[in-house]
Amino acid sequence: MGILSRFLCLWVWLAGVLTGVQLQAQERRASHCIALAESAPGLHYLHRASWRQPVASDTLHIRYIAHASFLLRTNGGLNVVTDYTGFIGSAPMIPDVVTMNHAHDTHWTSQPDPGIAHVLPGWAEAGGGVHHHLDLGEMLIRNVPTDIRSMFGGVEPQGNSIFVFEVAGLCVGHLGHLHHIPTPAQYAALGRLDVVMAAVDGGITLPLDEMLEVLGRLKSSVIIPMHWFTDPSLQRFLSQVATQFDVVDDGRSSLDVSLRTLPDRPTVFVLRPRYLAAEE
């Protein structure tokens, strides 16, 4: 066999070896570490994504902080906190925007951090409601006023706001301390909400049957329960919605949402509240 023939044989053999290695790498089986951890008695494996992690393009990161407070974080690093009470945890983060409602002091603060660039109350001190239309480029924040029950049994017209966040091609709504089924005009002003945060306490805001009516009308792809106080009250809501919606309850505190990852049918994602920690 000549030198050229030997070289060609060697080249063919080497190419075959490299191809085999490449195929082996592509077909590598997924690690069983997580599966083993989940199957071990008494152990629970949770994906705990840090609020500091970068957010993918065309995606919104939603983190449940507490009660009715959520962190909305964008790809550009914009941080928005809903129903801001003045405390979000030990994390050294000052939000760019906070929204508030004043039905109870667990939904607002009279002394927001002076470093917050935009503080958006959902009511007007003089009454008559307030209207916000804050265009931040990456996100548009607007509100739809609704009425609330007053402390003395009456009604405070336009004392609550449903805040709507238009970002990453999504329309995200936070119903706030909703006390009545929205009117046709209010539904029209809201538009189609891809994601909705809804109070499911069953009475302090709306009775569950009325909240289910609202959620059915909104037809949102993602429903995130809030304002549920105890696990039994949350389970009462879940038991009633399970016949209408899919339910995902896997212990997570956050959710990344984009147009391409919206579920095919309305789905309730249960997020467990967790304050933002400095060590994350």
CSV table of C-alpha atoms in Angstrom, one decimal:
chain,number,residue,atom,x,y,z
A,1,MET,CA,0.0,0.0,0.0
A,2,GLY,CA,1.5,3.4,-1.0
A,3,ILE,CA,2.0,6.3,1.3
A,4,LEU,CA,-1.0,8.1,-0.2
A,5,SER,CA,-3.3,5.1,0.3
A,6,ARG,CA,-2.1,4.8,3.9
A,7,PHE,CA,-2.8,8.4,4.5
A,8,LEU,CA,-6.3,8.2,3.1
A,9,CYS,CA,-7.0,5.1,5.3
A,10,LEU,CA,-5.8,6.9,8.4
A,11,TRP,CA,-7.9,10.0,7.5
A,12,VAL,CA,-11.0,7.9,7.0
A,13,TRP,CA,-10.4,6.1,10.4
A,14,LEU,CA,-9.8,9.4,12.2
A,15,ALA,CA,-12.9,11.0,10.7
A,16,GLY,CA,-14.9,8.0,11.8
A,17,VAL,CA,-13.6,8.2,15.4
A,18,LEU,CA,-14.3,12.0,15.6
A,19,THR,CA,-17.8,11.5,14.2
A,20,GLY,CA,-18.5,8.8,16.7
A,21,VAL,CA,-17.3,11.0,19.6
A,22,GLN,CA,-19.6,13.9,18.2
A,23,LEU,CA,-22.6,11.6,18.0
A,24,GLN,CA,-22.0,10.3,21.5
A,25,ALA,CA,-21.8,13.9,22.9
A,26,GLN,CA,-25.1,14.8,21.1
A,27,GLU,CA,-26.9,11.8,22.4
A,28,ARG,CA,-25.7,12.0,26.1
A,29,ARG,CA,-28.5,11.2,28.4
A,30,ALA,CA,-29.7,13.8,30.9
A,31,SER,CA,-28.3,13.6,34.4
A,32,HIS,CA,-30.4,11.6,36.9
A,33,CYS,CA,-29.2,13.7,39.9
A,34,ILE,CA,-32.4,15.8,40.1
A,35,ALA,CA,-34.6,12.8,39.6
A,36,LEU,CA,-32.8,11.0,42.4
A,37,ALA,CA,-33.0,14.0,44.7
A,38,GLU,CA,-36.8,14.3,44.1
A,39,SER,CA,-37.3,10.6,44.8
A,40,ALA,CA,-35.4,10.5,48.1
A,41,PRO,CA,-37.8,10.4,51.1
A,42,GLY,CA,-38.1,13.7,52.9
A,43,LEU,CA,-36.2,15.7,50.3
A,44,HIS,CA,-37.7,18.3,48.0
A,45,TYR,CA,-35.8,19.8,45.1
A,46,LEU,CA,-36.9,23.3,44.1
A,47,HIS,CA,-35.5,25.5,41.4
A,48,ARG,CA,-34.8,28.8,43.2
A,49,ALA,CA,-34.0,31.4,40.6
A,50,SER,CA,-32.4,34.5,42.0
A,51,TRP,CA,-34.1,37.8,41.4
A,52,ARG,CA,-30.7,39.1,40.3
A,53,GLN,CA,-30.4,36.8,37.3
A,54,PRO,CA,-30.6,38.4,33.9
A,55,VAL,CA,-34.0,38.1,32.2
A,56,ALA,CA,-34.1,36.7,28.6
A,57,SER,CA,-35.1,38.9,25.8
A,58,ASP,CA,-38.9,39.3,25.2
A,59,THR,CA,-39.5,37.8,28.6
A,60,LEU,CA,-40.9,39.0,31.9
A,61,HIS,CA,-39.7,37.7,35.3
A,62,ILE,CA,-42.4,37.6,37.9
A,63,ARG,CA,-41.5,37.0,41.5
A,64,TYR,CA,-44.1,36.7,44.3
A,65,ILE,CA,-42.8,38.7,47.3
A,66,ALA,CA,-45.7,38.7,49.7
A,67,HIS,CA,-49.5,39.1,50.0
A,68,ALA,CA,-50.2,41.3,46.9
A,69,SER,CA,-46.6,42.4,46.1
A,70,PHE,CA,-44.8,41.1,43.1
A,71,LEU,CA,-41.5,42.0,41.5
A,72,LEU,CA,-41.7,42.4,37.7
A,73,ARG,CA,-38.2,42.4,36.2
A,74,THR,CA,-37.5,43.0,32.5
A,75,ASN,CA,-34.7,42.1,30.1
A,76,GLY,CA,-33.4,45.6,30.4
A,77,GLY,CA,-33.2,45.4,34.2
A,78,LEU,CA,-36.3,47.5,35.0
A,79,ASN,CA,-37.7,46.6,38.4
A,80,VAL,CA,-41.3,47.2,39.3
A,81,VAL,CA,-43.0,46.2,42.5
A,82,THR,CA,-46.8,46.0,42.8
A,83,ASP,CA,-48.8,46.9,45.9
A,84,TYR,CA,-45.6,48.2,47.5
A,85,THR,CA,-45.7,48.3,51.3
A,86,GLY,CA,-42.2,49.7,51.9
A,87,PHE,CA,-40.6,46.4,52.6
A,88,ILE,CA,-39.5,43.8,50.0
A,89,GLY,CA,-36.9,41.9,52.0
A,90,SER,CA,-33.2,42.3,52.8
A,91,ALA,CA,-32.1,42.8,49.2
A,92,PRO,CA,-30.3,46.1,48.5
A,93,MET,CA,-32.6,46.9,45.6
A,94,ILE,CA,-34.6,50.1,45.1
A,95,PRO,CA,-37.4,49.5,42.6
A,96,ASP,CA,-37.6,51.8,39.6
A,97,VAL,CA,-41.4,51.9,39.9
A,98,VAL,CA,-43.9,51.0,42.6
A,99,THR,CA,-47.7,50.8,42.4
A,100,MET,CA,-49.9,51.0,45.4
A,101,ASN,CA,-53.6,50.6,46.5
A,102,HIS,CA,-55.0,51.9,49.8
A,103,ALA,CA,-57.8,49.6,50.8
A,104,HIS,CA,-55.6,48.4,53.6
A,105,ASP,CA,-52.1,49.2,54.8
A,106,THR,CA,-50.8,45.9,53.5
A,107,HIS,CA,-51.1,47.3,50.0
A,108,TRP,CA,-49.3,50.7,50.3
A,109,THR,CA,-47.0,52.9,52.4
A,110,SER,CA,-47.1,56.6,53.1
A,111,GLN,CA,-43.3,56.7,53.1
A,112,PRO,CA,-42.0,55.1,50.0
A,113,ASP,CA,-38.2,55.1,49.6
A,114,PRO,CA,-37.2,58.5,48.2
A,115,GLY,CA,-34.9,56.8,45.7
A,116,ILE,CA,-37.9,55.3,43.8
A,117,ALA,CA,-38.2,57.2,40.5
A,118,HIS,CA,-41.9,56.5,40.0
A,119,VAL,CA,-44.5,56.1,42.7
A,120,LEU,CA,-47.9,55.3,41.3
A,121,PRO,CA,-50.8,55.4,43.9
A,122,GLY,CA,-54.0,53.7,42.6
A,123,TRP,CA,-56.2,56.4,44.2
A,124,ALA,CA,-56.5,60.2,44.4
A,125,GLU,CA,-56.3,61.8,47.8
A,126,ALA,CA,-59.1,64.2,46.8
A,127,GLY,CA,-61.2,61.4,45.4
A,128,GLY,CA,-62.4,61.0,41.9
A,129,GLY,CA,-59.8,58.4,40.9
A,130,VAL,CA,-56.4,58.8,39.3
A,131,HIS,CA,-55.1,57.9,35.8
A,132,HIS,CA,-51.6,56.8,35.0
A,133,HIS,CA,-50.0,56.3,31.6
A,134,LEU,CA,-46.2,55.9,32.3
A,135,ASP,CA,-44.3,55.0,29.2
A,136,LEU,CA,-40.8,53.8,30.1
A,137,GLY,CA,-39.9,52.6,26.6
A,138,GLU,CA,-39.5,48.9,27.6
A,139,MET,CA,-42.7,49.0,29.6
A,140,LEU,CA,-46.0,50.9,29.5
A,141,ILE,CA,-47.8,51.1,32.9
A,142,ARG,CA,-51.4,52.2,33.0
A,143,ASN,CA,-54.4,51.7,35.3
A,144,VAL,CA,-58.1,51.2,35.3
A,145,PRO,CA,-59.8,52.6,38.5
A,146,THR,CA,-62.4,50.6,40.3
A,147,ASP,CA,-64.5,51.2,43.4
A,148,ILE,CA,-63.7,49.9,46.9
A,149,ARG,CA,-65.8,49.5,50.1
A,150,SER,CA,-65.0,52.1,52.6
A,151,MET,CA,-64.1,51.5,56.3
A,152,PHE,CA,-67.6,52.6,57.3
A,153,GLY,CA,-69.6,50.3,55.0
A,154,GLY,CA,-70.0,52.8,52.1
A,155,VAL,CA,-68.3,52.9,48.8
A,156,GLU,CA,-65.3,54.9,47.8
A,157,PRO,CA,-65.6,55.6,44.1
A,158,GLN,CA,-62.4,54.7,42.1
A,159,GLY,CA,-60.5,54.0,45.3
A,160,ASN,CA,-58.7,51.0,43.8
A,161,SER,CA,-56.7,50.5,40.6
A,162,ILE,CA,-56.2,47.6,38.3
A,163,PHE,CA,-52.7,48.2,37.0
A,164,VAL,CA,-51.8,47.0,33.6
A,165,PHE,CA,-48.2,46.4,32.5
A,166,GLU,CA,-47.5,46.2,28.7
A,167,VAL,CA,-44.1,44.6,28.3
A,168,ALA,CA,-42.3,42.0,26.0
A,169,GLY,CA,-45.4,41.8,23.9
A,170,LEU,CA,-47.5,40.8,26.9
A,171,CYS,CA,-50.4,42.5,28.7
A,172,VAL,CA,-50.1,41.8,32.5
A,173,GLY,CA,-52.8,42.8,34.9
A,174,HIS,CA,-52.7,43.1,38.7
A,175,LEU,CA,-56.3,43.3,40.0
A,176,GLY,CA,-55.4,45.0,43.2
A,177,HIS,CA,-58.0,45.0,46.0
A,178,LEU,CA,-60.9,44.4,43.7
A,179,HIS,CA,-64.3,44.7,45.4
A,180,HIS,CA,-66.7,44.4,42.5
A,181,ILE,CA,-67.1,42.7,39.1
A,182,PRO,CA,-65.7,45.2,36.5
A,183,THR,CA,-68.2,47.1,34.4
A,184,PRO,CA,-68.3,46.5,30.6
A,185,ALA,CA,-66.4,49.8,30.2
A,186,GLN,CA,-63.7,48.7,32.7
A,187,TYR,CA,-63.3,45.3,30.9
A,188,ALA,CA,-62.9,47.2,27.6
A,189,ALA,CA,-60.3,49.5,29.1
A,190,LEU,CA,-58.4,46.5,30.4
A,191,GLY,CA,-58.2,44.7,27.1
A,192,ARG,CA,-57.0,41.1,26.8
A,193,LEU,CA,-54.7,40.2,29.8
A,194,ASP,CA,-52.3,37.5,29.0
A,195,VAL,CA,-51.3,37.3,32.7
A,196,VAL,CA,-53.4,38.3,35.7
A,197,MET,CA,-52.7,38.4,39.4
A,198,ALA,CA,-56.0,37.8,41.2
A,199,ALA,CA,-57.0,38.1,44.9
A,200,VAL,CA,-58.5,34.7,45.9
A,201,ASP,CA,-59.2,35.2,49.6
A,202,GLY,CA,-62.9,34.6,48.9
A,203,GLY,CA,-64.5,37.5,50.8
A,204,ILE,CA,-62.3,40.4,51.9
A,205,THR,CA,-62.0,41.3,48.2
A,206,LEU,CA,-64.4,39.3,46.0
A,207,PRO,CA,-66.4,36.1,46.8
A,208,LEU,CA,-64.8,33.2,44.9
A,209,ASP,CA,-67.8,32.7,42.6
A,210,GLU,CA,-67.5,36.3,41.5
A,211,MET,CA,-63.7,36.1,41.1
A,212,LEU,CA,-64.2,33.0,39.0
A,213,GLU,CA,-66.6,35.0,36.8
A,214,VAL,CA,-64.0,37.7,36.4
A,215,LEU,CA,-61.3,35.2,35.5
A,216,GLY,CA,-63.6,33.5,33.0
A,217,ARG,CA,-64.3,36.8,31.3
A,218,LEU,CA,-60.7,37.9,31.2
A,219,LYS,CA,-59.6,34.5,29.5
A,220,SER,CA,-56.0,35.1,30.6
A,221,SER,CA,-53.5,32.4,29.7
A,222,VAL,CA,-51.7,32.7,33.1
A,223,ILE,CA,-53.5,33.2,36.4
A,224,ILE,CA,-51.4,33.8,39.6
A,225,PRO,CA,-53.3,33.7,42.9
A,226,MET,CA,-52.5,36.3,45.5
A,227,HIS,CA,-54.0,37.6,48.8
A,228,TRP,CA,-54.8,34.1,50.0
A,229,PHE,CA,-53.6,34.4,53.6
A,230,THR,CA,-53.5,30.7,54.5
A,231,ASP,CA,-53.0,27.5,52.6
A,232,PRO,CA,-56.6,26.3,53.3
A,233,SER,CA,-58.0,29.4,51.7
A,234,LEU,CA,-55.7,28.9,48.7
A,235,GLN,CA,-56.8,25.3,48.4
A,236,ARG,CA,-60.5,26.3,48.4
A,237,PHE,CA,-59.8,28.4,45.4
A,238,LEU,CA,-57.8,25.7,43.7
A,239,SER,CA,-60.5,23.1,44.3
A,240,GLN,CA,-63.0,25.3,42.5
A,241,VAL,CA,-60.8,26.3,39.5
A,242,ALA,CA,-59.5,22.8,38.9
A,243,THR,CA,-62.5,21.9,36.7
A,244,GLN,CA,-61.9,25.0,34.5
A,245,PHE,CA,-58.2,25.5,34.4
A,246,ASP,CA,-55.0,23.6,34.6
A,247,VAL,CA,-53.1,24.0,37.9
A,248,VAL,CA,-49.3,24.1,38.4
A,249,ASP,CA,-48.3,24.1,42.1
A,250,ASP,CA,-44.7,22.9,42.4
A,251,GLY,CA,-43.3,25.2,45.1
A,252,ARG,CA,-41.8,27.9,43.0
A,253,SER,CA,-41.8,31.6,43.9
A,254,SER,CA,-41.1,33.0,40.4
A,255,LEU,CA,-42.1,32.5,36.8
A,256,ASP,CA,-40.6,33.7,33.5
A,257,VAL,CA,-43.3,34.5,30.9
A,258,SER,CA,-43.1,35.2,27.2
A,259,LEU,CA,-45.4,35.1,24.3
A,260,ARG,CA,-43.8,31.9,23.1
A,261,THR,CA,-44.2,30.1,26.4
A,262,LEU,CA,-47.8,31.0,27.2
A,263,PRO,CA,-49.8,27.8,27.9
A,264,ASP,CA,-52.3,26.5,25.3
A,265,ARG,CA,-55.1,26.7,27.8
A,266,PRO,CA,-55.7,28.9,30.9
A,267,THR,CA,-53.4,27.8,33.7
A,268,VAL,CA,-53.2,28.7,37.3
A,269,PHE,CA,-49.6,29.0,38.5
A,270,VAL,CA,-49.3,29.0,42.3
A,271,LEU,CA,-46.3,31.0,43.4
A,272,ARG,CA,-45.2,30.8,47.0
A,273,PRO,CA,-44.4,34.2,48.5
A,274,ARG,CA,-40.7,34.8,49.3
A,275,TYR,CA,-39.1,38.1,50.2
A,276,LEU,CA,-36.0,39.3,48.2
A,277,ALA,CA,-32.9,38.3,50.0
A,278,ALA,CA,-29.5,40.0,49.9
A,279,GLU,CA,-27.7,36.6,49.6
A,280,GLU,CA,-29.6,35.5,46.5
